[in-house]
PDB file of C-alpha atoms in Angstrom:
ATOM      1  CA  MET A  68     112.959 105.628 102.195  1.00 76.00           C
ATOM      2  CA  ALA A  69     115.368 102.801 101.394  1.00 81.00           C
ATOM      3  CA  PRO A  70     116.006 101.733  97.802  1.00 82.00           C
ATOM      4  CA  GLU A  71     114.361  98.341  98.461  1.00 83.00           C
ATOM      5  CA  TYR A  72     111.666  97.064 100.800  1.00 83.00           C
ATOM      6  CA  GLY A  73     111.718  94.085 103.133  1.00 81.00           C
ATOM      7  CA  GLY A  74     115.495  93.921 103.298  1.00 75.00           C
ATOM      8  CA  HIS A  75     115.428  92.140 106.662  1.00 74.00           C
ATOM      9  CA  CYS A  76     112.707  89.651 105.684  1.00 80.00           C
ATOM     10  CA  ALA A  77     113.421  85.956 105.615  1.00 82.00           C
ATOM     11  CA  PRO A  78     112.870  84.611 102.077  1.00 86.00           C
ATOM     12  CA  MET A  79     109.753  82.609 103.005  1.00 88.00           C
ATOM     13  CA  TYR A  80     108.112  85.667 104.623  1.00 87.00           C
ATOM     14  CA  ARG A  81     109.075  87.839 101.676  1.00 87.00           C
ATOM     15  CA  MET A  82     107.413  85.415  99.239  1.00 91.00           C
ATOM     16  CA  GLY A  83     104.195  85.519 101.253  1.00 92.00           C
ATOM     17  CA  MET A  84     104.310  89.282 101.538  1.00 90.00           C
ATOM     18  CA  GLU A  85     104.900  89.694  97.804  1.00 92.00           C
ATOM     19  CA  TYR A  86     101.997  87.345  97.037  1.00 94.00           C
ATOM     20  CA  TYR A  87      99.571  89.535  98.995  1.00 94.00           C
ATOM     21  CA  LEU A  88     101.045  92.803  97.727  1.00 92.00           C
ATOM     22  CA  LYS A  89     100.430  91.607  94.181  1.00 94.00           C
ATOM     23  CA  LYS A  90      97.007  90.128  94.989  1.00 96.00           C
ATOM     24  CA  TYR A  91      95.752  93.428  96.425  1.00 93.00           C
ATOM     25  CA  ASN A  92      97.526  95.667  93.889  1.00 91.00           C
ATOM     26  CA  VAL A  93      99.598  97.432  96.532  1.00 90.00           C
ATOM     27  CA  GLU A  94     101.886 100.099  95.113  1.00 89.00           C
ATOM     28  CA  ILE A  95     105.335 100.093  96.746  1.00 89.00           C
ATOM     29  CA  LEU A  96     107.273 103.360  96.772  1.00 91.00           C
ATOM     30  CA  THR A  97     110.973 102.997  97.570  1.00 90.00           C
ATOM     31  CA  SER A  98     113.509 105.815  97.940  1.00 91.00           C
ATOM     32  CA  THR A  99     110.520 107.994  98.826  1.00 92.00           C
ATOM     33  CA  VAL A 100     109.813 110.343 101.743  1.00 92.00           C
ATOM     34  CA  CYS A 101     106.263 110.622 103.073  1.00 92.00           C
ATOM     35  CA  LYS A 102     105.467 114.323 103.533  1.00 95.00           C
ATOM     36  CA  SER A 103     101.842 114.071 104.697  1.00 95.00           C
ATOM     37  CA  ILE A 104      98.866 111.742 104.852  1.00 94.00           C
ATOM     38  CA  GLU A 105      95.364 113.120 104.366  1.00 93.00           C
ATOM     39  CA  LYS A 106      91.941 111.442 104.369  1.00 91.00           C
ATOM     40  CA  ASN A 107      92.090 110.205 100.746  1.00 93.00           C
ATOM     41  CA  SER A 108      95.668 110.885  99.691  1.00 94.00           C
ATOM     42  CA  VAL A 109      99.331 110.833 100.570  1.00 94.00           C
ATOM     43  CA  THR A 110     101.930 113.427  99.567  1.00 96.00           C
ATOM     44  CA  VAL A 111     105.401 112.063  98.868  1.00 95.00           C
ATOM     45  CA  GLU A 112     108.774 113.290  97.682  1.00 96.00           C
ATOM     46  CA  LYS A 113     110.982 111.219  95.419  1.00 94.00           C
ATOM     47  CA  ALA A 114     114.151 112.468  93.753  1.00 94.00           C
ATOM     48  CA  GLY A 115     113.219 116.056  94.613  1.00 94.00           C
ATOM     49  CA  GLU A 116     109.748 115.797  93.037  1.00 96.00           C
ATOM     50  CA  ILE A 117     106.693 116.195  95.284  1.00 97.00           C
ATOM     51  CA  LYS A 118     103.629 114.213  94.231  1.00 96.00           C
ATOM     52  CA  LYS A 119     100.127 113.759  95.701  1.00 97.00           C
ATOM     53  CA  ILE A 120      98.707 110.252  95.326  1.00 95.00           C
ATOM     54  CA  THR A 121      95.082 109.223  95.835  1.00 94.00           C
ATOM     55  CA  ALA A 122      94.915 106.394  98.369  1.00 92.00           C
ATOM     56  CA  ASP A 123      92.311 104.482 100.358  1.00 89.00           C
ATOM     57  CA  ASN A 124      94.941 103.141 102.765  1.00 89.00           C
ATOM     58  CA  VAL A 125      98.574 103.990 103.458  1.00 89.00           C
ATOM     59  CA  VAL A 126     101.131 101.741 105.141  1.00 86.00           C
ATOM     60  CA  TYR A 127     103.994 103.897 106.309  1.00 81.00           C
ATOM     61  CA  ALA A 128     106.922 101.503 106.846  1.00 81.00           C
ATOM     62  CA  VAL A 129     110.113 103.309 107.740  1.00 77.00           C
ATOM     63  CA  GLY A 130     112.344 100.437 108.760  1.00 75.00           C
ATOM     64  CA  MET A 131     114.395 100.043 111.897  1.00 78.00           C
ATOM     65  CA  LYS A 132     117.308 101.863 113.468  1.00 84.00           C
ATOM     66  CA  SER A 133     119.632 100.847 116.256  1.00 88.00           C
ATOM     67  CA  VAL A 134     119.499 103.128 119.325  1.00 90.00           C
ATOM     68  CA  ASP A 135     122.328 102.925 121.851  1.00 91.00           C
ATOM     69  CA  LYS A 136     121.511 106.024 123.933  1.00 91.00           C
ATOM     70  CA  PRO A 137     119.921 104.068 126.858  1.00 89.00           C
ATOM     71  CA  TYR A 138     122.993 101.821 127.013  1.00 91.00           C
ATOM     72  CA  LEU A 139     125.358 104.793 127.041  1.00 92.00           C
ATOM     73  CA  GLU A 140     123.294 106.497 129.761  1.00 93.00           C
ATOM     74  CA  LEU A 141     123.495 103.380 131.965  1.00 92.00           C
ATOM     75  CA  LEU A 142     127.149 102.593 131.260  1.00 92.00           C
ATOM     76  CA  ASP A 143     128.483 104.149 134.478  1.00 92.00           C
ATOM     77  CA  THR A 144     125.646 102.997 136.758  1.00 94.00           C
ATOM     78  CA  ALA A 145     126.846  99.446 137.407  1.00 91.00           C
ATOM     79  CA  GLU A 146     130.021  97.404 137.393  1.00 90.00           C
ATOM     80  CA  THR A 147     128.939  95.626 134.203  1.00 91.00           C
ATOM     81  CA  VAL A 148     126.435  96.878 131.644  1.00 92.00           C
ATOM     82  CA  ILE A 149     125.961  94.690 128.584  1.00 93.00           C
ATOM     83  CA  PRO A 150     124.131  95.964 125.504  1.00 93.00           C
ATOM     84  CA  VAL A 151     121.626  93.558 123.944  1.00 93.00           C
ATOM     85  CA  GLY A 152     118.942  93.790 121.290  1.00 90.00           C
ATOM     86  CA  ASP A 153     118.447  96.835 119.136  1.00 89.00           C
ATOM     87  CA  CYS A 154     120.896  98.976 121.103  1.00 89.00           C
ATOM     88  CA  ARG A 155     123.626  96.740 119.612  1.00 88.00           C
ATOM     89  CA  LYS A 156     122.213  95.965 116.193  1.00 87.00           C
ATOM     90  CA  VAL A 157     118.771  95.944 114.602  1.00 86.00           C
ATOM     91  CA  ASP A 158     117.589  92.358 114.626  1.00 82.00           C
ATOM     92  CA  LYS A 159     114.606  90.127 115.280  1.00 82.00           C
ATOM     93  CA  VAL A 160     113.279  89.366 118.792  1.00 86.00           C
ATOM     94  CA  GLY A 161     114.979  85.956 118.729  1.00 87.00           C
ATOM     95  CA  GLY A 162     118.363  87.618 118.303  1.00 88.00           C
ATOM     96  CA  ALA A 163     117.730  89.911 121.273  1.00 90.00           C
ATOM     97  CA  VAL A 164     116.665  86.933 123.430  1.00 93.00           C
ATOM     98  CA  HIS A 165     119.848  85.041 122.534  1.00 94.00           C
ATOM     99  CA  GLN A 166     121.979  88.099 123.272  1.00 93.00           C
ATOM    100  CA  ALA A 167     120.259  88.554 126.641  1.00 93.00           C
ATOM    101  CA  PHE A 168     120.774  84.863 127.494  1.00 95.00           C
ATOM    102  CA  ASN A 169     124.462  85.116 126.613  1.00 94.00           C
ATOM    103  CA  ALA A 170     124.793  88.305 128.674  1.00 93.00           C
ATOM    104  CA  VAL A 171     123.352  86.523 131.717  1.00 94.00           C
ATOM    105  CA  VAL A 172     125.710  83.597 131.206  1.00 94.00           C
ATOM    106  CA  ASP A 173     128.649  86.029 130.968  1.00 91.00           C
ATOM    107  CA  LEU A 174     127.582  87.673 134.222  1.00 90.00           C
ATOM    108  CA  ALA A 175     127.331  84.314 136.023  1.00 83.00           C
TER     109      ALA A 175
END
């Protein structure tokens, strides 16, 4: 649904992804909402226009969103509750691991 795809990709991964997208003639639809997926088609809405597209395969990539609800629910259950990973900010696994390590160090 975003205006561009792969916004969080590292440049080297993006280059590889774009190579294969081009090689296999994959059509990318940005700023588009998927309404339904049927056996041989997908129905989408873009700029208020609904369109049915014939498709053999559909990759429905909707991106990532930070969710802090579990952190907020646990906030009053211990003396110290430290948010890490996607409850703080959408990131890669490595970022969450570093945040968790730093949280443990802070607790020690």
